[in-house]
mmCIF file of C-alpha atoms and ligand atoms in Angstrom:
data_model
loop_
_atom_site.group_PDB
_atom_site.id
_atom_site.type_symbol
_atom_site.label_atom_id
_atom_site.label_comp_id
_atom_site.label_asym_id
_atom_site.label_seq_id
_atom_site.Cartn_x
_atom_site.Cartn_y
_atom_site.Cartn_z
ATOM 1 C CA UNK A 925 13.709 -39.755 36.278
ATOM 2 C CA UNK A 926 14.782 -36.184 36.975
ATOM 3 C CA UNK A 927 12.404 -33.793 38.764
ATOM 4 C CA UNK A 928 9.642 -32.763 36.375
ATOM 5 C CA UNK A 929 8.436 -29.241 35.694
ATOM 6 C CA UNK A 930 5.323 -30.202 33.767
ATOM 7 C CA UNK A 931 3.393 -33.342 32.865
ATOM 8 C CA UNK A 932 0.741 -33.212 30.162
ATOM 9 C CA UNK A 933 -1.547 -36.225 30.534
ATOM 10 C CA UNK A 934 -3.735 -37.743 27.812
ATOM 11 C CA UNK A 935 -1.862 -35.973 25.040
ATOM 12 C CA UNK A 936 -2.740 -37.082 21.527
ATOM 13 C CA UNK A 937 0.160 -37.140 19.102
ATOM 14 C CA UNK A 938 -0.037 -36.636 15.354
ATOM 15 C CA UNK A 939 0.698 -40.368 15.061
ATOM 16 C CA UNK A 940 -2.658 -41.047 16.743
ATOM 17 C CA UNK A 941 -1.064 -42.439 19.913
ATOM 18 C CA UNK A 942 -1.853 -40.906 23.289
ATOM 19 C CA UNK A 943 0.593 -40.609 26.155
ATOM 20 C CA UNK A 944 1.828 -38.395 28.929
ATOM 21 C CA UNK A 945 4.442 -35.810 27.965
ATOM 22 C CA UNK A 946 6.982 -35.174 30.711
ATOM 23 C CA UNK A 947 8.944 -31.939 30.570
ATOM 24 C CA UNK A 948 11.998 -30.871 32.544
ATOM 25 C CA UNK A 949 14.486 -28.070 31.964
ATOM 26 C CA UNK A 950 12.702 -27.035 28.785
ATOM 27 C CA UNK A 951 12.850 -30.420 27.094
ATOM 28 C CA UNK A 952 10.643 -33.484 26.705
ATOM 29 C CA UNK A 953 12.298 -36.086 28.902
ATOM 30 C CA UNK A 954 9.795 -38.944 28.793
ATOM 31 C CA UNK A 955 6.608 -39.930 26.989
ATOM 32 C CA UNK A 956 5.164 -42.823 28.994
ATOM 33 C CA UNK A 957 1.749 -44.413 28.561
ATOM 34 C CA UNK A 958 -1.150 -42.611 30.166
ATOM 35 C CA UNK A 959 -1.488 -43.453 33.842
ATOM 36 C CA UNK A 960 2.153 -44.376 34.332
ATOM 37 C CA UNK A 961 3.646 -43.808 37.760
ATOM 38 C CA UNK A 962 5.624 -40.596 37.578
ATOM 39 C CA UNK A 963 7.584 -38.511 40.040
ATOM 40 C CA UNK A 964 5.857 -35.411 41.328
ATOM 41 C CA UNK A 965 5.829 -32.522 38.890
ATOM 42 C CA UNK A 966 5.513 -28.816 39.620
ATOM 43 C CA UNK A 967 2.448 -28.811 37.382
ATOM 44 C CA UNK A 968 0.358 -31.617 35.931
ATOM 45 C CA UNK A 969 -2.491 -31.079 33.486
ATOM 46 C CA UNK A 970 -4.932 -33.464 31.827
ATOM 47 C CA UNK A 971 -5.802 -32.300 28.319
ATOM 48 C CA UNK A 972 -8.331 -35.060 27.718
ATOM 49 C CA UNK A 973 -7.026 -36.354 24.396
ATOM 50 C CA UNK A 974 -6.420 -32.968 22.747
ATOM 51 C CA UNK A 975 -3.829 -32.892 19.989
ATOM 52 C CA UNK A 976 -0.293 -31.753 20.731
ATOM 53 C CA UNK A 977 1.469 -30.185 17.767
ATOM 54 C CA UNK A 978 5.124 -29.268 17.645
ATOM 55 C CA UNK A 979 5.596 -25.501 17.761
ATOM 56 C CA UNK A 980 4.703 -24.186 14.311
ATOM 57 C CA UNK A 981 7.320 -22.545 12.094
ATOM 58 C CA UNK A 982 6.788 -19.431 10.012
ATOM 59 C CA UNK A 983 9.615 -19.903 7.541
ATOM 60 C CA UNK A 984 9.226 -16.484 5.906
ATOM 61 C CA UNK A 985 7.597 -13.318 7.122
ATOM 62 C CA UNK A 986 8.269 -9.583 7.340
ATOM 63 C CA UNK A 987 7.981 -8.434 10.940
ATOM 64 C CA UNK A 988 9.345 -4.973 10.174
ATOM 65 C CA UNK A 989 6.795 -3.970 7.547
ATOM 66 C CA UNK A 990 3.500 -5.249 8.970
ATOM 67 C CA UNK A 991 0.716 -2.850 9.918
ATOM 68 C CA UNK A 992 -0.733 -5.217 12.472
ATOM 69 C CA UNK A 993 -0.901 -3.218 15.682
ATOM 70 C CA UNK A 994 -1.344 -0.022 13.663
ATOM 71 C CA UNK A 995 -4.537 1.562 12.388
ATOM 72 C CA UNK A 996 -6.054 -0.107 9.315
ATOM 73 C CA UNK A 997 -4.050 0.896 6.261
ATOM 74 C CA UNK A 998 -6.165 0.461 3.126
ATOM 75 C CA UNK A 999 -4.339 -1.256 0.301
ATOM 76 C CA UNK A 1000 -3.016 0.969 -2.476
ATOM 77 C CA UNK A 1001 -2.604 -0.600 -5.901
ATOM 78 C CA UNK A 1002 0.164 0.245 -8.337
ATOM 79 C CA UNK A 1003 -1.002 2.723 -10.945
ATOM 80 C CA UNK A 1004 -0.753 0.409 -13.979
ATOM 81 C CA UNK A 1005 -0.475 -3.230 -13.006
ATOM 82 C CA UNK A 1006 2.104 -4.662 -10.640
ATOM 83 C CA UNK A 1007 5.420 -2.844 -10.625
ATOM 84 C CA UNK A 1008 8.033 -3.865 -8.098
ATOM 85 C CA UNK A 1009 9.704 -0.463 -7.922
ATOM 86 C CA UNK A 1010 6.388 1.288 -7.372
ATOM 87 C CA UNK A 1011 5.355 -1.365 -4.820
ATOM 88 C CA UNK A 1012 8.494 -0.679 -2.806
ATOM 89 C CA UNK A 1013 7.954 3.077 -3.048
ATOM 90 C CA UNK A 1014 4.412 2.663 -1.737
ATOM 91 C CA UNK A 1015 5.770 0.531 1.109
ATOM 92 C CA UNK A 1016 8.222 3.244 2.122
ATOM 93 C CA UNK A 1017 5.606 5.952 1.955
ATOM 94 C CA UNK A 1018 3.180 3.999 4.103
ATOM 95 C CA UNK A 1019 5.793 2.915 6.610
ATOM 96 C CA UNK A 1020 6.834 6.544 7.054
ATOM 97 C CA UNK A 1021 3.258 7.316 8.080
ATOM 98 C CA UNK A 1022 2.795 4.144 10.131
ATOM 99 C CA UNK A 1023 3.158 3.381 13.814
ATOM 100 C CA UNK A 1024 6.693 2.754 15.139
ATOM 101 C CA UNK A 1025 8.285 -0.563 14.212
ATOM 102 C CA UNK A 1026 8.318 -1.672 17.841
ATOM 103 C CA UNK A 1027 4.537 -1.402 18.085
ATOM 104 C CA UNK A 1028 3.803 -3.112 14.774
ATOM 105 C CA UNK A 1029 6.346 -5.925 14.972
ATOM 106 C CA UNK A 1030 5.531 -6.650 18.632
ATOM 107 C CA UNK A 1031 1.876 -7.027 17.742
ATOM 108 C CA UNK A 1032 2.709 -9.510 15.014
ATOM 109 C CA UNK A 1033 5.129 -11.502 17.157
ATOM 110 C CA UNK A 1034 2.525 -11.799 19.907
ATOM 111 C CA UNK A 1035 -0.193 -12.737 17.423
ATOM 112 C CA UNK A 1036 2.016 -15.396 15.830
ATOM 113 C CA UNK A 1037 2.887 -16.934 19.193
ATOM 114 C CA UNK A 1038 -0.783 -16.946 20.189
ATOM 115 C CA UNK A 1039 -1.392 -19.012 17.029
ATOM 116 C CA UNK A 1040 1.191 -21.611 18.029
ATOM 117 C CA UNK A 1041 4.276 -20.308 16.216
ATOM 118 C CA UNK A 1042 7.482 -20.840 18.173
ATOM 119 C CA UNK A 1043 9.986 -20.211 15.374
ATOM 120 C CA UNK A 1044 10.131 -17.418 12.790
ATOM 121 C CA UNK A 1045 12.454 -16.599 9.909
ATOM 122 C CA UNK A 1046 11.915 -12.937 9.130
ATOM 123 C CA UNK A 1047 13.267 -10.856 6.243
ATOM 124 C CA UNK A 1048 14.285 -7.355 7.338
ATOM 125 C CA UNK A 1049 14.664 -4.396 4.983
ATOM 126 C CA UNK A 1050 18.247 -3.244 4.449
ATOM 127 C CA UNK A 1051 18.857 -0.424 1.982
ATOM 128 C CA UNK A 1052 20.156 3.160 1.978
ATOM 129 C CA UNK A 1053 16.738 4.565 2.961
ATOM 130 C CA UNK A 1054 16.103 2.251 5.910
ATOM 131 C CA UNK A 1055 19.776 1.867 6.785
ATOM 132 C CA UNK A 1056 20.066 -0.596 9.642
ATOM 133 C CA UNK A 1057 17.187 0.866 11.651
ATOM 134 C CA UNK A 1058 14.816 -1.986 10.939
ATOM 135 C CA UNK A 1059 17.468 -4.551 11.685
ATOM 136 C CA UNK A 1060 18.301 -2.929 15.003
ATOM 137 C CA UNK A 1061 14.630 -2.826 15.924
ATOM 138 C CA UNK A 1062 14.030 -6.480 15.111
ATOM 139 C CA UNK A 1063 17.227 -7.595 16.857
ATOM 140 C CA UNK A 1064 16.014 -5.833 19.999
ATOM 141 C CA UNK A 1065 12.602 -7.466 19.764
ATOM 142 C CA UNK A 1066 14.220 -10.853 19.192
ATOM 143 C CA UNK A 1067 15.885 -10.398 22.566
ATOM 144 C CA UNK A 1068 12.716 -9.180 24.209
ATOM 145 C CA UNK A 1069 10.674 -12.158 23.030
ATOM 146 C CA UNK A 1070 13.367 -14.833 23.180
ATOM 147 C CA UNK A 1071 11.486 -16.780 25.841
ATOM 148 C CA UNK A 1072 8.405 -16.978 23.624
ATOM 149 C CA UNK A 1073 9.712 -17.454 20.090
ATOM 150 C CA UNK A 1074 12.985 -17.996 18.257
ATOM 151 C CA UNK A 1075 13.584 -15.448 15.505
ATOM 152 C CA UNK A 1076 16.025 -15.911 12.652
ATOM 153 C CA UNK A 1077 16.801 -12.734 10.702
ATOM 154 C CA UNK A 1078 17.499 -12.508 6.975
ATOM 155 C CA UNK A 1079 19.051 -9.220 5.956
ATOM 156 C CA UNK A 1080 17.000 -8.358 2.880
ATOM 157 C CA UNK A 1081 19.342 -6.308 0.757
ATOM 158 C CA UNK A 1082 17.104 -4.526 -1.733
ATOM 159 C CA UNK A 1083 19.311 -3.388 -4.581
ATOM 160 C CA UNK A 1084 22.743 -4.916 -3.975
ATOM 161 C CA UNK A 1085 23.662 -3.869 -7.509
ATOM 162 C CA UNK A 1086 21.376 -0.973 -8.378
ATOM 163 C CA UNK A 1087 21.394 0.912 -5.087
ATOM 164 C CA UNK A 1088 24.890 2.050 -4.110
ATOM 165 C CA UNK A 1089 25.592 1.437 -0.445
ATOM 166 C CA UNK A 1090 23.203 -1.483 -0.029
ATOM 167 C CA UNK A 1091 25.814 -4.219 -0.165
ATOM 168 C CA UNK A 1092 27.954 -2.412 2.424
ATOM 169 C CA UNK A 1093 24.917 -2.061 4.684
ATOM 170 C CA UNK A 1094 24.102 -5.748 4.307
ATOM 171 C CA UNK A 1095 27.713 -6.598 5.105
ATOM 172 C CA UNK A 1096 27.357 -4.541 8.274
ATOM 173 C CA UNK A 1097 23.960 -6.065 9.052
ATOM 174 C CA UNK A 1098 25.541 -9.507 9.092
ATOM 175 C CA UNK A 1099 27.818 -8.375 11.912
ATOM 176 C CA UNK A 1100 24.956 -6.785 13.821
ATOM 177 C CA UNK A 1101 22.476 -9.582 14.166
ATOM 178 C CA UNK A 1102 21.337 -10.687 10.719
ATOM 179 C CA UNK A 1103 21.713 -14.456 10.438
ATOM 180 C CA UNK A 1104 21.392 -14.918 6.678
ATOM 181 C CA UNK A 1105 22.024 -13.099 3.427
ATOM 182 C CA UNK A 1106 18.895 -12.034 1.571
ATOM 183 C CA UNK A 1107 18.436 -10.471 -1.828
ATOM 184 C CA UNK A 1108 15.810 -9.755 -4.418
ATOM 185 C CA UNK A 1109 15.216 -10.593 -8.079
ATOM 186 C CA UNK A 1110 18.702 -10.797 -9.599
ATOM 187 C CA UNK A 1111 17.288 -10.123 -13.060
ATOM 188 C CA UNK A 1112 14.041 -8.174 -12.682
ATOM 189 C CA UNK A 1113 15.187 -5.776 -9.983
ATOM 190 C CA UNK A 1114 18.961 -5.854 -10.335
ATOM 191 C CA UNK A 1115 19.374 -6.436 -14.060
ATOM 192 C CA UNK A 1116 22.467 -8.521 -13.387
ATOM 193 C CA UNK A 1117 21.976 -12.130 -12.356
ATOM 194 C CA UNK A 1118 25.630 -13.052 -11.979
ATOM 195 C CA UNK A 1119 26.574 -9.739 -10.390
ATOM 196 C CA UNK A 1120 23.846 -10.094 -7.788
ATOM 197 C CA UNK A 1121 24.745 -13.698 -7.014
ATOM 198 C CA UNK A 1122 28.436 -12.752 -6.800
ATOM 199 C CA UNK A 1123 27.613 -10.320 -3.987
ATOM 200 C CA UNK A 1124 25.219 -12.697 -2.213
ATOM 201 C CA UNK A 1125 27.502 -15.713 -2.217
ATOM 202 C CA UNK A 1126 30.567 -13.626 -1.314
ATOM 203 C CA UNK A 1127 28.743 -12.220 1.722
ATOM 204 C CA UNK A 1128 27.609 -15.705 2.719
ATOM 205 C CA UNK A 1129 31.161 -16.991 2.515
ATOM 206 C CA UNK A 1130 32.617 -14.028 4.356
ATOM 207 C CA UNK A 1131 30.146 -14.316 7.237
ATOM 208 C CA UNK A 1132 29.765 -18.113 7.125
ATOM 209 C CA UNK A 1133 25.996 -17.810 6.819
ATOM 210 C CA UNK A 1134 23.199 -19.246 4.738
ATOM 211 C CA UNK A 1135 21.186 -17.507 2.024
ATOM 212 C CA UNK A 1136 17.464 -16.899 1.478
ATOM 213 C CA UNK A 1137 16.603 -14.992 -1.689
ATOM 214 C CA UNK A 1138 13.330 -13.486 -2.845
ATOM 215 C CA UNK A 1139 12.779 -14.553 -6.441
ATOM 216 C CA UNK A 1140 9.721 -13.248 -8.262
ATOM 217 C CA UNK A 1141 11.381 -13.332 -11.684
ATOM 218 C CA UNK A 1142 9.122 -15.515 -13.758
ATOM 219 C CA UNK A 1143 9.149 -18.000 -16.611
ATOM 220 C CA UNK A 1144 12.419 -19.171 -18.103
ATOM 221 C CA UNK A 1145 14.274 -16.162 -16.728
ATOM 222 C CA UNK A 1146 13.362 -17.299 -13.246
ATOM 223 C CA UNK A 1147 14.210 -20.921 -14.058
ATOM 224 C CA UNK A 1148 17.612 -19.898 -15.352
ATOM 225 C CA UNK A 1149 18.203 -17.943 -12.148
ATOM 226 C CA UNK A 1150 17.248 -20.996 -10.080
ATOM 227 C CA UNK A 1151 19.668 -23.113 -12.093
ATOM 228 C CA UNK A 1152 22.429 -20.601 -11.425
ATOM 229 C CA UNK A 1153 21.625 -20.526 -7.710
ATOM 230 C CA UNK A 1154 21.745 -24.334 -7.620
ATOM 231 C CA UNK A 1155 25.097 -24.399 -9.401
ATOM 232 C CA UNK A 1156 26.617 -21.738 -7.162
ATOM 233 C CA UNK A 1157 25.288 -23.493 -4.062
ATOM 234 C CA UNK A 1158 26.958 -26.704 -5.190
ATOM 235 C CA UNK A 1159 30.247 -24.965 -5.897
ATOM 236 C CA UNK A 1160 30.182 -23.136 -2.555
ATOM 237 C CA UNK A 1161 29.352 -26.296 -0.606
ATOM 238 C CA UNK A 1162 26.305 -24.540 0.806
ATOM 239 C CA UNK A 1163 23.798 -27.342 0.223
ATOM 240 C CA UNK A 1164 21.163 -27.268 2.955
ATOM 241 C CA UNK A 1165 21.888 -23.606 3.692
ATOM 242 C CA UNK A 1166 20.280 -21.917 0.684
ATOM 243 C CA UNK A 1167 16.581 -21.242 0.190
ATOM 244 C CA UNK A 1168 14.709 -19.451 -2.550
ATOM 245 C CA UNK A 1169 11.462 -17.810 -1.520
ATOM 246 C CA UNK A 1170 8.522 -17.695 -3.945
ATOM 247 C CA UNK A 1171 10.276 -19.023 -7.067
ATOM 248 C CA UNK A 1172 7.100 -18.321 -9.036
ATOM 249 C CA UNK A 1173 8.839 -19.465 -12.207
ATOM 250 C CA UNK A 1174 8.482 -23.093 -11.153
ATOM 251 C CA UNK A 1175 4.726 -22.698 -11.476
ATOM 252 C CA UNK A 1176 4.841 -20.825 -14.782
ATOM 253 C CA UNK A 1177 6.661 -23.173 -17.144
ATOM 254 C CA UNK A 1178 6.002 -26.603 -18.629
ATOM 255 C CA UNK A 1179 6.160 -29.616 -16.348
ATOM 256 C CA UNK A 1180 9.253 -30.921 -18.128
ATOM 257 C CA UNK A 1181 11.115 -27.638 -17.773
ATOM 258 C CA UNK A 1182 10.090 -27.384 -14.125
ATOM 259 C CA UNK A 1183 11.328 -30.923 -13.430
ATOM 260 C CA UNK A 1184 14.726 -30.264 -14.997
ATOM 261 C CA UNK A 1185 15.300 -27.374 -12.629
ATOM 262 C CA UNK A 1186 13.774 -29.343 -9.743
ATOM 263 C CA UNK A 1187 16.420 -32.025 -10.238
ATOM 264 C CA UNK A 1188 19.155 -29.390 -10.025
ATOM 265 C CA UNK A 1189 17.643 -27.866 -6.892
ATOM 266 C CA UNK A 1190 17.326 -31.291 -5.274
ATOM 267 C CA UNK A 1191 20.893 -32.266 -6.174
ATOM 268 C CA UNK A 1192 22.229 -28.979 -4.776
ATOM 269 C CA UNK A 1193 19.920 -29.166 -1.719
ATOM 270 C CA UNK A 1194 18.362 -25.764 -2.327
ATOM 271 C CA UNK A 1195 15.003 -25.381 -0.574
ATOM 272 C CA UNK A 1196 11.940 -23.577 -1.901
ATOM 273 C CA UNK A 1197 9.579 -21.497 0.234
ATOM 274 C CA UNK A 1198 6.039 -20.795 -0.846
ATOM 275 C CA UNK A 1199 3.028 -19.180 0.774
ATOM 276 C CA UNK A 1200 0.608 -20.072 -2.034
ATOM 277 C CA UNK A 1201 0.224 -16.404 -2.912
ATOM 278 C CA UNK A 1202 -3.118 -14.892 -3.867
ATOM 279 C CA UNK A 1203 -3.898 -15.200 -7.561
ATOM 280 C CA UNK A 1204 -0.326 -15.764 -8.714
ATOM 281 C CA UNK A 1205 1.106 -19.031 -10.093
ATOM 282 C CA UNK A 1206 3.376 -20.689 -7.544
ATOM 283 C CA UNK A 1207 5.591 -23.773 -7.335
ATOM 284 C CA UNK A 1208 3.902 -27.186 -7.754
ATOM 285 C CA UNK A 1209 4.561 -28.476 -4.267
ATOM 286 C CA UNK A 1210 3.782 -32.168 -4.698
ATOM 287 C CA UNK A 1211 5.804 -32.493 -7.905
ATOM 288 C CA UNK A 1212 8.784 -30.687 -6.393
ATOM 289 C CA UNK A 1213 8.740 -32.813 -3.284
ATOM 290 C CA UNK A 1214 8.441 -35.955 -5.383
ATOM 291 C CA UNK A 1215 11.557 -34.772 -7.221
ATOM 292 C CA UNK A 1216 13.373 -34.499 -3.897
ATOM 293 C CA UNK A 1217 13.170 -30.736 -3.377
ATOM 294 C CA UNK A 1218 12.578 -29.487 0.155
ATOM 295 C CA UNK A 1219 9.540 -27.197 0.103
ATOM 296 C CA UNK A 1220 8.572 -25.293 3.204
ATOM 297 C CA UNK A 1221 6.081 -22.557 4.076
ATOM 298 C CA UNK A 1222 5.837 -19.062 5.443
ATOM 299 C CA UNK A 1223 3.229 -16.360 5.680
ATOM 300 C CA UNK A 1224 5.253 -13.728 3.839
ATOM 301 C CA UNK A 1225 3.489 -10.357 4.074
ATOM 302 C CA UNK A 1226 0.982 -10.000 6.881
ATOM 303 C CA UNK A 1227 -1.298 -6.966 6.742
ATOM 304 C CA UNK A 1228 1.283 -4.734 5.158
ATOM 305 C CA UNK A 1229 1.425 -2.522 2.102
ATOM 306 C CA UNK A 1230 1.707 -5.569 -0.186
ATOM 307 C CA UNK A 1231 -1.608 -7.086 0.853
ATOM 308 C CA UNK A 1232 -4.141 -6.794 3.649
ATOM 309 C CA UNK A 1233 -4.410 -10.473 4.634
ATOM 310 C CA UNK A 1234 -3.143 -12.684 7.404
ATOM 311 C CA UNK A 1235 -2.681 -12.847 11.140
ATOM 312 C CA UNK A 1236 0.427 -14.990 11.448
ATOM 313 C CA UNK A 1237 -1.432 -18.292 11.794
ATOM 314 C CA UNK A 1238 0.581 -21.110 10.202
ATOM 315 C CA UNK A 1239 -2.331 -23.554 10.350
ATOM 316 C CA UNK A 1240 -4.254 -21.061 8.251
ATOM 317 C CA UNK A 1241 -1.289 -20.797 5.881
ATOM 318 C CA UNK A 1242 -1.157 -24.601 5.581
ATOM 319 C CA UNK A 1243 -4.859 -24.559 4.769
ATOM 320 C CA UNK A 1244 -4.311 -21.958 2.037
ATOM 321 C CA UNK A 1245 -1.422 -23.945 0.616
ATOM 322 C CA UNK A 1246 -3.540 -27.078 0.573
ATOM 323 C CA UNK A 1247 -6.545 -25.245 -0.839
ATOM 324 C CA UNK A 1248 -4.617 -23.709 -3.707
ATOM 325 C CA UNK A 1249 -2.665 -26.895 -4.379
ATOM 326 C CA UNK A 1250 -5.764 -29.086 -4.551
ATOM 327 C CA UNK A 1251 -4.664 -31.103 -1.519
ATOM 328 C CA UNK A 1252 -7.600 -33.298 -0.471
ATOM 329 C CA UNK A 1253 -6.239 -36.632 0.741
ATOM 330 C CA UNK A 1254 -4.815 -37.167 4.206
ATOM 331 C CA UNK A 1255 -1.388 -37.720 2.679
ATOM 332 C CA UNK A 1256 -1.602 -34.393 0.848
ATOM 333 C CA UNK A 1257 -2.737 -32.567 3.972
ATOM 334 C CA UNK A 1258 0.139 -34.198 5.829
ATOM 335 C CA UNK A 1259 2.426 -32.626 3.231
ATOM 336 C CA UNK A 1260 1.012 -29.173 4.007
ATOM 337 C CA UNK A 1261 1.540 -29.874 7.719
ATOM 338 C CA UNK A 1262 5.113 -30.976 7.091
ATOM 339 C CA UNK A 1263 5.779 -27.633 5.379
ATOM 340 C CA UNK A 1264 4.958 -25.714 8.571
ATOM 341 C CA UNK A 1265 6.764 -28.146 10.879
ATOM 342 C CA UNK A 1266 9.467 -30.688 10.042
ATOM 343 C CA UNK A 1267 10.436 -29.468 6.564
ATOM 344 C CA UNK A 1268 10.779 -25.908 7.812
ATOM 345 C CA UNK A 1269 12.712 -27.093 10.880
ATOM 346 C CA UNK A 1270 15.235 -28.719 8.570
ATOM 347 C CA UNK A 1271 15.677 -25.585 6.480
ATOM 348 C CA UNK A 1272 16.006 -23.347 9.532
ATOM 349 C CA UNK A 1273 18.294 -25.884 11.255
ATOM 350 C CA UNK A 1274 16.200 -25.765 14.402
ATOM 351 C CA UNK A 1275 17.786 -28.032 16.974
ATOM 352 C CA UNK A 1276 15.796 -30.587 18.963
ATOM 353 C CA UNK A 1277 12.600 -30.061 16.977
ATOM 354 C CA UNK A 1278 9.508 -32.239 17.274
ATOM 355 C CA UNK A 1279 7.463 -34.075 19.848
ATOM 356 C CA UNK A 1280 9.738 -36.833 21.042
ATOM 357 C CA UNK A 1281 12.020 -37.561 23.948
ATOM 358 C CA UNK A 1282 14.946 -35.163 23.773
ATOM 359 C CA UNK A 1283 13.058 -32.471 21.863
ATOM 360 C CA UNK A 1284 12.712 -28.911 23.062
ATOM 361 C CA UNK A 1285 9.289 -28.577 24.681
ATOM 362 C CA UNK A 1286 7.887 -26.196 22.054
ATOM 363 C CA UNK A 1287 4.292 -27.224 21.470
ATOM 364 C CA UNK A 1288 0.752 -26.125 20.765
ATOM 365 C CA UNK A 1289 -2.369 -27.861 22.071
ATOM 366 C CA UNK A 1290 -5.524 -27.848 19.949
ATOM 367 C CA UNK A 1291 -8.875 -29.598 19.877
ATOM 368 C CA UNK A 1292 -8.430 -31.822 16.850
ATOM 369 C CA UNK A 1293 -8.019 -35.537 16.224
ATOM 370 C CA UNK A 1294 -5.042 -35.256 13.905
ATOM 371 C CA UNK A 1295 -2.936 -32.783 11.979
ATOM 372 C CA UNK A 1296 -5.246 -32.941 8.964
ATOM 373 C CA UNK A 1297 -8.219 -31.823 11.024
ATOM 374 C CA UNK A 1298 -6.093 -29.110 12.649
ATOM 375 C CA UNK A 1299 -5.380 -27.665 9.197
ATOM 376 C CA UNK A 1300 -8.931 -27.695 7.893
ATOM 377 C CA UNK A 1301 -10.556 -26.543 11.161
ATOM 378 C CA UNK A 1302 -7.803 -24.269 12.466
ATOM 379 C CA UNK A 1303 -9.009 -24.583 16.059
ATOM 380 C CA UNK A 1304 -8.039 -22.053 18.681
ATOM 381 C CA UNK A 1305 -4.682 -22.827 20.248
ATOM 382 C CA UNK A 1306 -5.667 -23.883 23.767
ATOM 383 C CA UNK A 1307 -2.126 -23.505 25.015
ATOM 384 C CA UNK A 1308 1.269 -22.758 23.513
ATOM 385 C CA UNK A 1309 4.509 -23.675 25.252
ATOM 386 C CA UNK A 1310 8.020 -22.493 24.459
ATOM 387 C CA UNK A 1311 10.729 -24.567 26.153
ATOM 388 C CA UNK A 1312 8.092 -25.879 28.530
ATOM 389 C CA UNK A 1313 6.904 -22.419 29.499
ATOM 390 C CA UNK A 1314 3.304 -21.370 28.872
ATOM 391 C CA UNK A 1315 3.400 -18.392 26.486
ATOM 392 C CA UNK A 1316 -0.176 -18.238 25.165
ATOM 393 C CA UNK A 1317 -3.523 -19.523 26.338
ATOM 394 C CA UNK A 1318 -6.838 -19.788 24.473
ATOM 395 C CA UNK A 1319 -5.457 -17.847 21.543
ATOM 396 C CA UNK A 1320 -4.129 -14.997 23.668
ATOM 397 C CA UNK A 1321 -0.482 -14.122 24.174
ATOM 398 C CA UNK A 1322 0.524 -13.963 27.818
ATOM 399 C CA UNK A 1323 2.242 -10.615 28.381
ATOM 400 C CA UNK A 1324 4.682 -12.047 30.898
ATOM 401 C CA UNK A 1325 6.099 -14.183 28.078
ATOM 402 C CA UNK A 1326 7.625 -11.053 26.560
ATOM 403 C CA UNK A 1327 8.714 -9.649 29.833
ATOM 404 C CA UNK A 1328 11.279 -6.943 29.183
ATOM 405 C CA UNK A 1329 9.668 -3.607 30.013
ATOM 406 C CA UNK A 1330 9.915 -0.963 27.321
ATOM 407 C CA UNK A 1331 12.317 1.098 29.389
ATOM 408 C CA UNK A 1332 14.945 -1.617 29.026
ATOM 409 C CA UNK A 1333 14.591 -1.993 25.312
ATOM 410 C CA UNK A 1334 17.535 -1.546 23.051
ATOM 411 C CA UNK A 1335 18.114 2.191 22.631
ATOM 412 C CA UNK A 1336 17.992 1.790 18.871
ATOM 413 C CA UNK A 1337 14.265 1.088 19.137
ATOM 414 C CA UNK A 1338 13.662 4.675 20.066
ATOM 415 C CA UNK A 1339 12.436 6.544 17.073
ATOM 416 C CA UNK A 1340 12.234 3.520 14.794
HETATM 417 ZN ZN1 ZN B 1073 8.881 -11.931 1.422
#
């Protein structure tokens, strides 16, 4: 066996088995029985039967708009019920008054890592008001924290049809660090389903990227939009590279109507992201998964102008998803766990994911007997490793894990 960097003895796996986990060059290279004879390692720890989880995945958040790390920003409601345009205007107003992006997004990245997250897909604002400033800021932070967490960036083009200049900015964003094409409500915000999807799929083809769309449009309008996304995904050969976030419509229509669209999504391999949002209807996770649809999870907004909740903890998000979905059995809780681990890893195309020989050594150690207990108890993360490197301990991010001093940050961070 090659020289070992780290051996974790008496590690409990989510299968219930215990073993030693041997790590070298950032990967798990062996998982022998406890007590096996092993070559000397640089470090060897006995975790006494604690549970080892694969690094958790936040499949959808907004690093650039959080107020974590800022002063408390009391929530401001829309004047007369929810209005997307007003919501976005409030967001811009509050962000203009808020702390710099670097301070806020860094705080959230560090909090997420301290809660066991080693992979993030984040949606970054791109429009004529923000320009590419948010993108540049998040790209710089992705570099700064690359040894602690992997960050995938969706360029969230808000108004590809209704705001002149947005599509050109998103096109540019995809050459400057955005990994996927993002958009918002082809009908409700853009007023042109096909026009919006034309732009989105053309950008995806041009940059050879995937797509992750925000879709709040409800009822049969939302279902129709999902059907169109499925059809376009099939025609573009993008199965496995398209996700729709929220897709509230799936939770607002009859079961039969939902299942018809679910079949189309499954056949086209379009994934659905949900965070089990507040008091809003959301996709029926178990029924969708039974129909063959990949459903994964993300935190979405974390202490921003949309709502005041969250601290980036994916175990907490899995608990909320299970709570709102009526998940009680171990099998149902395992589904919630899958949404923050394996299912999300598939959607994000994370290589070498999991706790097995050959996997990247991204893991979180908690005091729990199994994944189900980890979700309901949400124990402190005793230790979090990224590629075999300790990045958080006892729920606290280790500053050396994000080691680039501010002076070396990307110049575009200045003034963001
Ligand atoms: Zn979102």
